Amino acid sequence: MDGSSKDDEIRIMEGWLYRIRSNKFGFQYSRKRYYVLQNRLLKSFTSVPISIHNDPVRTAFVNSCSCVMESGKKSIRGKVFFIFTLCGISSNGVSVKLGARNAEEAAKWVEAFRKVSLKMTQNPLSLVSIKDHKAADVSSYWTIFGCHNGLRLFKETRNEDDQNKVVHPAIAAMSVIDGAPEVVFQILMSLGSTRSEWDFCFKKGSVIESIDGQTDIIHKHLNGDWLPWGMKPRDLLLQRYWSREEDGTYVILYHSVLHKKCPPQKSYVRACLKSGGYVISPIDHQHKQSVVRHMLDIDWKLWRSYKYLQKSQSLSVHMLGRLAALREFFKTNISSYLSERKDLKNENEDLFLEMENEESELSDEFFDLPEPFDDDQLEHSHGDLKEILREDGFLCNYKFTLPKDQNGDLPNSWSVPEPSLFQIRGETYFKDHKKIPAKSTLMQTIAVDWLRSDKREDNLAARTGTIVQKFAARGCPEFFFIVNFQIPGSTTYNIACYYMTNTPLKDLPLLKKFVEGDDAFRNSRFKLLPHVTKGPWIVKQSASRASLVGQLLKVNYIRGNNYIEADIDVGSSTLARGVASTCLSYFSNLISETAFVIQANTQDELPEHLYGASRLNYLDVSKAFWANP
């Protein structure tokens, strides 16, 4: 290659990649191209170019709203590819899927794209960059062209190649908002009624599909009142990606996509958002104020748009005015919003919203809380328990069971978390509504099953060879509580946690009432307490609230001679299924805990007791055990 070219000197990455596409029948195929990432341009060639000035087959721009997502390893027509997807670089809003032949090469490309996108995010709109004397090249990306309603307006500087072309310029606005980045982020993500209090462009919106923990497809109908007279209402079908940086900055990126579940509608003209989004950064160490940057590169699909370029920009500037409305919203209405805070994705349904049932139930007899037994107590009270666990090979050879690793260093293992991670109702809860950290558990965690199947697996405790059946066969008095999460899909996954107590049920009145009660009573009392110790911020945010799970999901309770099993059908709720899918995609990076209580609804039942708790350490989906056919 010609090493004397100035353009060649700023090549960031180059090499052979494969463009992954699908034909009209849905079958995927690959097309080999030589790609060059040069500054913020991605160029593709049919062969290795002698000089970068050779005409490329295609050219795309990487900008501040571009993002890259790794899609893992996949075999396409006998060839193995390590695939990653580029969003926000295609002029028609469609994502570009590329594949490399080895993982190392794919990782290098992903890192290169992320660095370019981050540079573009920081340079044009970052308050620090604009103020910093070292950021002298900011004007090469954006130029201020006005100020409206307290917002500074910027226009993306055109390349020399684009000077003679009619294009829709990207524009941006910036404002300081009196709110923490997290709260601003939540409001911007909401598609519910709260949005209409500040977003004058918004009519209604919905989530079409949840792709993973940080990506979804949303549909927005725009309000026609702010559009010029005679202009047909617009709608947008967008892929939305969000992330949180280590410094507390939130990023929301959008670009238009096509989706079979949401075709264009006759009453609306579908505008094309080439790229856009928000960057929400803390302005102080206490995170009480945020700098919010809002960028739009949108084609409004105006008739004979080359004559209406000015009109198109005017519409975009008007839309950026939402940032000023959001600023005023925080000054006047934020307190009422926080008191009515709802879920980001679906404000009508929240899997993790704690549903407090304050209705009085029949009073239970007061009982003393027995101390949890340790290994010495276990060995003296039931000397054959360890013999069963060791000699019968339950912990070592039982084919569904994960190994126990209390340190949490072993991937694909389980352990017992500290009870104090979980908040339960204290003795004065009905007076002050205060919760207290749990001090112990009533039941001991014995094992965790991790299995997959082509169908839903019910009543695991009844299967021959389980720890429950081994104890039953030997006439042991221990009682088991099994919590079985059933996660649906083309492959069904089960996570079953086994808890055991050697205390007779008659000495645990609330548990006895639960075991012998009907499903209505059980659903009103069975509460799950999720917690995520390590994992992506979006998973921590999603899985952080207690819930009376039987009031949100279908739970099948199975009563055996020495056990009760709660089979929780995660697929019985659309939202729960989406959250579970998100967690599955992150399992290998997660340390998560789940505990359960039987909710206390009367003063005599207080304080609550934590019945069981388990921790999952870096589960590997590919290593789930296949259930027996």
XYZ file of C-alpha atoms in Angstrom:
629
model
C 0.000 0.000 0.000
C 0.972 3.582 -0.488
C 2.409 4.626 2.859
C 2.988 8.230 1.791
C -0.638 9.214 1.750
C -1.774 11.391 4.612
C -5.084 9.517 4.664
C -3.224 6.227 4.963
C -1.459 7.510 8.067
C -4.757 7.803 9.964
C -6.014 4.313 9.260
C -7.241 2.856 12.534
C -8.008 -0.711 11.495
C -8.098 -2.737 8.294
C -8.482 -6.327 7.188
C -10.776 -8.959 5.707
C -14.256 -9.296 7.194
C -17.455 -10.981 6.115
C -20.720 -9.086 5.657
C -23.501 -11.304 7.059
C -26.784 -10.947 5.227
C -30.058 -12.853 4.761
C -31.845 -13.714 1.535
C -35.596 -13.405 0.994
C -36.129 -16.894 2.428
C -34.389 -15.977 5.682
C -31.213 -18.007 5.073
C -27.993 -16.265 6.040
C -24.928 -16.009 3.810
C -21.586 -14.222 3.962
C -19.803 -11.924 1.545
C -16.063 -11.331 1.914
C -14.855 -7.725 1.772
C -11.705 -5.837 2.734
C -12.646 -3.153 5.296
C -10.700 -0.035 6.230
C -11.638 2.087 9.262
C -10.113 5.480 8.468
C -10.740 8.241 10.981
C -14.557 8.123 11.152
C -15.098 6.437 7.768
C -15.641 2.719 7.240
C -14.849 1.697 3.667
C -15.260 -1.702 2.033
C -13.381 -3.009 -1.026
C -13.617 -6.165 -3.087
C -9.845 -6.580 -2.873
C -6.931 -5.081 -0.951
C -6.695 -1.477 -2.211
C -3.374 -0.258 -3.557
C -4.237 3.146 -2.108
C -7.026 4.327 0.138
C -8.008 6.679 -2.669
C -9.304 3.692 -4.634
C -13.066 3.843 -4.967
C -14.688 1.714 -2.252
C -17.748 -0.466 -2.815
C -19.468 1.209 0.130
C -18.714 3.932 2.654
C -20.310 4.535 6.044
C -19.792 7.111 8.796
C -19.118 6.255 12.435
C -20.592 9.020 14.587
C -21.461 9.773 18.183
C -24.603 7.660 18.023
C -22.977 4.611 16.486
C -22.624 1.536 18.639
C -21.238 -1.968 18.268
C -22.632 -5.134 19.860
C -20.957 -8.523 20.012
C -23.189 -11.383 18.859
C -20.941 -14.346 19.627
C -19.871 -17.313 17.520
C -22.110 -18.658 14.767
C -21.818 -21.210 11.979
C -23.113 -20.074 8.569
C -23.057 -22.598 5.742
C -20.260 -24.578 7.309
C -18.071 -21.580 8.189
C -17.609 -20.354 11.749
C -17.753 -16.580 12.295
C -17.326 -14.357 15.335
C -20.061 -11.824 14.678
C -20.551 -8.216 15.773
C -23.251 -5.750 14.744
C -22.757 -2.067 13.896
C -25.712 0.182 14.599
C -26.199 3.782 13.527
C -23.804 3.823 10.564
C -26.150 2.809 7.737
C -27.908 5.584 5.847
C -31.189 3.680 5.808
C -31.030 2.873 9.499
C -30.459 -0.879 9.076
C -27.783 -2.468 11.255
C -24.683 -3.898 9.580
C -23.647 -7.372 10.712
C -20.004 -8.340 10.223
C -18.071 -11.486 11.009
C -14.406 -12.323 11.582
C -12.872 -15.781 11.320
C -11.342 -15.733 14.791
C -12.245 -14.229 18.163
C -9.080 -12.131 18.511
C -9.649 -10.342 15.212
C -13.306 -9.679 16.053
C -12.310 -8.242 19.443
C -9.832 -5.846 17.800
C -12.499 -4.533 15.402
C -15.052 -4.126 18.194
C -12.555 -2.177 20.297
C -11.620 0.035 17.324
C -15.256 0.937 16.592
C -15.943 1.667 20.240
C -12.961 3.986 20.493
C -14.031 5.924 17.398
C -17.637 6.180 18.613
C -16.498 7.285 22.072
C -14.216 9.918 20.542
C -17.114 11.224 18.466
C -19.343 11.256 21.547
C -16.835 13.212 23.613
C -15.641 15.673 21.022
C -18.774 17.274 19.632
C -20.985 17.577 22.655
C -19.002 17.062 25.843
C -18.993 20.156 28.045
C -15.484 19.264 29.198
C -14.215 19.017 25.628
C -15.716 22.339 24.605
C -14.287 24.135 27.606
C -10.926 22.377 27.544
C -8.228 24.326 25.695
C -6.775 20.995 24.541
C -9.929 20.251 22.533
C -8.952 22.597 19.748
C -10.345 20.350 17.042
C -13.947 20.422 18.296
C -14.927 22.817 15.544
C -13.905 20.203 12.992
C -16.927 18.144 14.056
C -19.597 20.637 15.168
C -20.274 24.331 14.712
C -22.602 26.416 16.843
C -25.269 28.044 14.690
C -27.734 29.477 17.170
C -29.271 29.669 20.614
C -32.955 29.089 21.282
C -34.899 28.792 24.535
C -31.691 28.624 26.538
C -30.269 25.829 24.369
C -27.071 26.121 22.376
C -27.590 24.617 18.921
C -24.822 22.859 16.984
C -24.597 21.646 13.411
C -22.320 18.847 12.258
C -19.572 20.152 10.006
C -19.758 18.680 6.530
C -16.892 16.877 4.898
C -15.410 18.419 1.791
C -16.910 15.566 -0.253
C -20.388 16.524 0.952
C -20.239 20.242 0.247
C -22.019 19.910 -3.089
C -24.505 17.270 -1.932
C -27.975 17.920 -0.557
C -27.956 16.208 2.834
C -29.945 16.429 6.031
C -27.403 17.786 8.545
C -27.062 16.337 12.021
C -27.845 18.915 14.690
C -27.518 18.913 18.455
C -28.478 20.868 21.572
C -27.063 21.051 25.080
C -28.514 22.075 28.448
C -27.852 21.771 32.165
C -30.683 20.032 34.075
C -31.217 20.089 37.830
C -31.435 16.339 38.256
C -29.220 13.315 38.821
C -28.166 11.474 35.642
C -29.964 8.312 36.756
C -33.279 10.127 37.184
C -32.906 11.979 33.878
C -32.107 8.670 32.204
C -35.237 7.023 33.620
C -37.469 9.824 32.395
C -35.951 9.768 28.911
C -36.426 5.992 28.722
C -40.058 6.069 29.816
C -42.749 5.647 27.148
C -45.650 6.118 29.538
C -47.913 9.001 30.467
C -45.153 10.923 32.260
C -43.431 11.565 28.947
C -46.333 13.681 27.664
C -45.656 16.150 30.494
C -42.478 17.370 28.794
C -42.175 15.778 25.330
C -44.532 17.829 23.138
C -43.557 15.695 20.098
C -44.698 12.450 21.727
C -48.176 10.961 21.338
C -47.707 7.333 22.383
C -45.051 4.644 22.324
C -44.458 0.964 22.929
C -41.682 -1.623 23.093
C -41.918 -3.952 20.085
C -39.126 -6.328 21.076
C -36.516 -6.649 23.819
C -33.298 -7.809 22.148
C -30.962 -7.988 25.132
C -30.244 -6.227 28.395
C -29.248 -2.982 26.697
C -31.114 -3.036 23.400
C -34.742 -3.011 22.304
C -37.005 -1.986 19.425
C -39.493 0.800 20.164
C -42.275 2.432 18.167
C -43.150 6.105 18.665
C -46.147 7.963 17.279
C -45.396 11.673 17.072
C -47.989 14.254 17.995
C -49.155 16.171 14.925
C -49.985 19.409 16.782
C -46.454 20.797 16.559
C -46.005 19.922 12.878
C -46.711 22.499 10.129
C -50.266 22.747 8.837
C -51.090 20.084 6.287
C -48.152 17.855 7.184
C -49.142 14.226 7.741
C -48.302 12.801 11.218
C -44.970 10.999 11.547
C -43.933 7.879 13.411
C -40.552 6.311 14.180
C -39.520 2.675 14.534
C -36.221 2.729 16.385
C -33.604 0.435 17.763
C -32.666 1.816 21.173
C -29.362 1.045 22.873
C -28.340 2.318 26.299
C -25.313 2.046 28.565
C -23.751 3.530 31.691
C -20.120 4.595 31.858
C -17.911 4.268 34.924
C -18.074 8.011 35.625
C -21.879 7.890 35.943
C -22.614 9.051 32.370
C -25.639 7.480 30.678
C -25.856 7.107 26.900
C -29.039 6.425 24.909
C -28.621 5.826 21.171
C -31.316 5.469 18.487
C -31.492 4.637 14.807
C -34.363 3.608 12.530
C -34.870 -0.053 11.686
C -37.320 -2.340 9.908
C -39.343 -4.901 11.846
C -41.948 -7.384 10.650
C -44.087 -6.825 13.757
C -44.447 -3.111 13.032
C -44.876 -2.295 9.320
C -45.587 1.302 8.186
C -49.125 2.529 8.870
C -51.380 4.281 6.382
C -52.200 7.183 8.692
C -48.525 7.965 9.361
C -45.413 8.697 7.330
C -42.442 6.892 8.807
C -39.523 9.266 9.284
C -35.979 7.889 9.228
C -33.715 8.630 12.177
C -30.257 7.951 10.785
C -28.758 8.434 14.225
C -29.641 10.264 17.402
C -29.797 10.064 21.142
C -28.787 11.533 24.472
C -25.624 11.752 26.553
C -26.363 12.451 30.238
C -23.294 13.341 32.291
C -22.932 14.346 35.960
C -21.795 17.937 36.389
C -20.680 17.642 40.015
C -19.338 15.024 42.383
C -22.668 14.758 44.197
C -24.479 13.994 40.896
C -27.253 16.496 41.607
C -27.033 18.167 38.195
C -26.560 16.789 34.707
C -25.314 18.040 31.373
C -27.642 16.606 28.724
C -26.691 16.534 25.029
C -29.372 15.682 22.488
C -28.432 14.891 18.872
C -30.607 14.251 15.781
C -29.794 13.196 12.246
C -33.252 12.663 10.794
C -34.899 12.508 7.397
C -38.484 13.724 7.773
C -39.481 12.219 4.405
C -40.734 15.506 3.030
C -41.996 15.511 -0.533
C -39.288 16.826 -2.887
C -37.061 17.244 0.149
C -34.253 18.853 -1.865
C -36.488 21.980 -2.006
C -37.330 21.773 1.676
C -33.930 21.387 3.306
C -34.496 24.466 5.447
C -37.918 23.208 6.492
C -36.420 19.862 7.490
C -33.820 21.552 9.670
C -36.514 23.739 11.222
C -38.458 20.617 12.244
C -35.346 19.067 13.768
C -34.561 22.244 15.706
C -38.144 22.303 16.958
C -37.775 18.703 18.145
C -34.542 19.540 19.985
C -36.637 22.033 21.943
C -37.826 19.061 24.002
C -34.598 19.454 25.938
C -35.730 22.872 27.190
C -39.113 21.399 28.104
C -37.353 18.622 30.038
C -35.310 21.228 31.896
C -38.488 23.067 32.950
C -40.144 19.759 33.875
C -37.394 19.118 36.393
C -37.900 22.543 37.920
C -41.615 22.026 38.475
C -42.787 18.408 38.401
C -39.916 16.109 39.289
C -41.015 15.521 42.893
C -44.391 14.178 41.798
C -42.687 12.001 39.207
C -40.396 10.406 41.756
C -43.326 9.575 44.020
C -45.031 7.720 41.188
C -41.911 6.125 39.715
C -42.609 3.161 37.437
C -40.787 0.622 35.342
C -38.832 1.850 32.300
C -40.089 -0.630 29.773
C -43.711 -1.213 30.740
C -45.465 1.034 33.199
C -48.461 -1.254 33.477
C -46.492 -4.322 34.555
C -43.448 -4.674 36.829
C -42.102 -8.059 37.700
C -39.957 -6.730 40.495
C -42.362 -4.218 42.013
C -43.025 -5.185 45.613
C -46.725 -5.830 45.988
C -47.525 -5.213 49.635
C -50.719 -6.962 50.733
C -51.880 -5.313 53.919
C -55.117 -7.295 54.261
C -55.341 -9.121 57.576
C -55.207 -12.910 57.568
C -56.107 -15.252 60.411
C -53.713 -14.795 63.318
C -50.956 -17.360 63.631
C -49.695 -18.812 66.827
C -46.511 -17.099 68.003
C -43.363 -19.166 67.648
C -39.703 -18.810 68.502
C -37.183 -18.664 65.699
C -34.808 -21.647 65.862
C -31.163 -20.913 65.159
C -29.842 -22.227 61.834
C -27.786 -25.363 62.302
C -24.115 -25.455 61.406
C -22.117 -28.437 60.234
C -21.393 -29.692 63.760
C -25.059 -29.519 64.760
C -26.020 -31.203 61.510
C -23.587 -34.051 62.063
C -24.724 -34.680 65.659
C -28.468 -34.382 65.028
C -28.515 -36.498 61.875
C -25.275 -38.393 61.549
C -26.246 -40.074 58.292
C -26.878 -36.799 56.392
C -23.236 -36.249 55.478
C -22.977 -39.950 54.692
C -25.814 -39.613 52.189
C -24.299 -36.513 50.635
C -20.826 -38.023 50.380
C -21.303 -41.726 49.714
C -24.308 -41.454 47.441
C -22.506 -38.786 45.484
C -25.273 -36.187 45.446
C -22.936 -33.225 45.506
C -20.303 -34.775 43.235
C -22.143 -36.949 40.748
C -25.780 -35.918 40.686
C -26.086 -35.000 37.047
C -28.271 -31.883 37.365
C -26.505 -30.300 40.291
C -23.985 -27.474 40.257
C -20.899 -27.689 42.471
C -20.814 -25.585 45.592
C -18.096 -22.930 45.893
C -18.572 -20.671 48.871
C -15.808 -18.274 47.712
C -17.622 -17.622 44.426
C -14.428 -18.027 42.368
C -15.538 -21.138 40.490
C -17.637 -20.377 37.382
C -20.911 -22.254 37.043
C -21.307 -22.871 40.778
C -23.537 -21.908 43.705
C -22.965 -20.681 47.219
C -24.860 -19.280 50.208
C -25.062 -15.472 50.471
C -25.053 -13.411 53.635
C -28.646 -13.080 54.932
C -28.016 -9.379 55.644
C -28.189 -8.702 51.880
C -31.966 -8.957 52.143
C -34.418 -6.586 53.810
C -37.416 -8.070 55.633
C -40.246 -6.688 57.744
C -39.215 -5.937 61.293
C -41.246 -6.262 64.483
C -42.589 -2.685 64.192
C -43.301 -2.797 60.445
C -47.022 -2.095 60.714
C -46.239 1.039 62.739
C -43.278 2.558 60.899
C -43.100 0.456 57.670
C -39.393 -0.058 58.251
C -37.526 -3.118 57.094
C -34.459 -4.637 58.685
C -31.568 -6.759 57.365
C -32.148 -10.480 57.818
C -29.878 -12.157 60.366
C -30.297 -15.827 59.486
C -32.303 -18.337 57.467
C -34.776 -20.930 58.705
C -33.733 -23.462 56.073
C -30.360 -24.640 54.815
C -29.478 -24.448 51.124
C -28.661 -28.007 50.043
C -28.245 -27.859 46.260
C -28.994 -25.973 43.044
C -30.021 -27.714 39.809
C -29.143 -26.093 36.464
C -30.738 -27.894 33.545
C -32.117 -27.448 30.059
C -34.704 -29.321 28.077
C -36.907 -29.177 24.997
C -39.947 -28.929 27.274
C -40.929 -27.493 30.626
C -39.662 -29.600 33.526
C -42.113 -29.850 36.465
C -41.989 -31.515 39.889
C -38.237 -32.041 39.975
C -38.289 -33.147 43.607
C -40.300 -36.279 42.744
C -37.650 -37.650 40.378
C -35.701 -40.717 41.341
C -32.225 -39.934 42.605
C -32.869 -36.443 43.924
C -31.783 -35.527 47.419
C -35.457 -35.258 48.376
C -36.208 -38.850 47.365
C -33.049 -40.175 49.009
C -34.100 -38.695 52.330
C -37.644 -39.989 51.882
C -36.400 -43.520 51.133
C -34.393 -43.577 54.363
C -37.287 -42.250 56.421
C -35.487 -39.047 57.403
C -37.686 -36.359 58.974
C -36.198 -33.395 57.053
C -38.588 -31.216 55.051
C -37.644 -29.591 51.719
C -38.765 -26.417 49.942
C -37.850 -26.314 46.228
C -38.040 -23.105 44.182
C -37.967 -24.035 40.484
C -37.633 -21.200 37.947
C -38.794 -22.282 34.471
C -37.385 -20.028 31.730
C -39.053 -20.675 28.363
C -37.658 -20.512 24.840
C -36.640 -22.843 22.042
C -34.663 -24.431 24.881
C -36.277 -24.329 28.331
C -33.933 -23.667 31.253
C -34.594 -24.565 34.871
C -32.903 -23.195 37.970
C -34.071 -25.163 40.996
C -32.915 -24.280 44.505
C -33.312 -26.927 47.246
C -33.795 -25.755 50.830
C -34.061 -28.087 53.843
C -35.000 -27.865 57.512
C -34.776 -30.484 60.268
C -37.255 -28.563 62.423
C -40.716 -30.231 62.456
C -43.394 -28.289 60.562
C -45.537 -28.084 63.699
C -42.822 -25.883 65.218
C -42.916 -23.556 62.206
C -46.586 -22.501 62.156
C -46.432 -20.055 59.234
C -44.557 -22.546 57.036
C -47.027 -25.276 58.070
C -49.920 -22.990 57.159
C -48.293 -22.281 53.798
C -47.635 -25.948 53.030
C -51.166 -27.037 53.958
C -52.947 -23.963 52.562
C -54.540 -23.446 49.155
C -52.886 -21.737 46.190
C -54.666 -18.437 46.820
C -53.123 -18.229 50.284
C -49.712 -19.288 48.973
C -49.776 -16.661 46.211
C -50.601 -13.967 48.743
C -47.608 -14.868 50.901
C -44.786 -16.306 48.728
C -42.330 -13.456 48.209
C -39.046 -13.535 46.278
C -36.194 -11.171 47.125
C -33.727 -10.810 44.205
C -30.294 -9.218 44.430
C -27.378 -8.793 42.005
C -23.928 -8.471 43.566
C -21.999 -8.310 40.305
C -23.229 -7.641 36.793
C -24.230 -4.987 34.248
C -26.022 -1.986 35.697
C -29.184 -2.656 33.667
C -29.544 -6.122 35.208
C -28.988 -4.717 38.696
C -31.674 -2.140 38.034
C -34.141 -4.683 36.654
C -33.678 -7.336 39.331
C -33.670 -5.374 42.546
C -37.168 -5.402 44.050
C -39.090 -7.928 46.083
C -42.324 -9.330 44.670
C -45.236 -11.536 45.612
C -44.420 -13.670 42.626
C -47.714 -15.567 42.566
C -49.593 -12.332 41.846
C -47.448 -11.658 38.784
C -46.580 -15.094 37.406
C -48.212 -18.498 37.237
C -46.904 -20.688 40.061
C -47.690 -24.388 40.321
C -47.333 -25.648 43.903
C -46.688 -29.385 44.295
C -47.030 -30.993 47.720
C -45.082 -34.179 48.378
C -44.631 -36.322 51.492
C -41.510 -34.486 52.603
C -41.478 -31.420 50.361
C -43.317 -28.592 48.665
C -42.148 -27.377 45.254
C -42.980 -24.007 43.667
C -42.669 -24.242 39.868
C -42.536 -20.643 38.627
C -43.489 -20.205 34.961
C -41.424 -17.176 33.945
C -43.013 -17.313 30.490
C -46.465 -16.480 31.885
C -45.541 -12.773 31.756
C -44.207 -10.976 28.679
C -42.146 -8.606 30.805
C -40.770 -11.396 32.995
C -39.816 -13.369 29.907
C -37.923 -10.348 28.557
C -36.114 -9.783 31.853
C -35.211 -13.478 32.068
C -33.884 -13.397 28.507
C -31.763 -10.394 29.464
C -30.369 -12.182 32.512
C -29.602 -15.321 30.477
C -27.475 -13.305 28.079
C -25.444 -11.968 31.014
C -25.287 -15.088 33.207
C -21.590 -15.687 32.576
C -20.846 -12.232 34.041
C -23.343 -12.362 36.912
C -23.219 -13.111 40.601
C -26.873 -13.047 41.634
C -28.761 -13.978 44.776
C -32.350 -15.000 45.434
C -34.056 -15.434 48.787
C -37.656 -16.054 49.773
C -39.927 -15.273 52.679
C -43.480 -16.107 53.618
C -44.848 -12.611 53.985
C -46.103 -11.567 57.418
C -49.514 -9.904 57.145
C -50.422 -9.639 60.836
C -48.651 -8.289 63.883
C -48.437 -11.775 65.402
C -46.443 -12.956 62.374
C -43.775 -10.278 62.788
C -40.853 -10.154 62.535
C -40.511 -11.887 59.158
C -37.949 -14.644 58.736
C -35.805 -15.392 55.755
C -36.544 -19.001 54.827
C -33.807 -19.674 52.296
C -31.194 -17.933 50.142
C -28.859 -19.008 47.343
C -26.233 -17.378 45.152
C -25.407 -18.247 41.524
C -21.840 -17.653 40.378
C -21.171 -16.982 36.677
C -23.568 -19.522 35.210
C -22.667 -20.834 31.765
C -25.756 -21.390 29.616
C -23.896 -23.862 27.405
C -23.093 -26.020 30.446
C -26.624 -26.472 31.720
C -27.348 -30.188 32.192
C -29.719 -31.860 29.748
C -32.737 -33.314 31.534
C -33.791 -36.883 30.929
C -36.153 -37.220 27.934
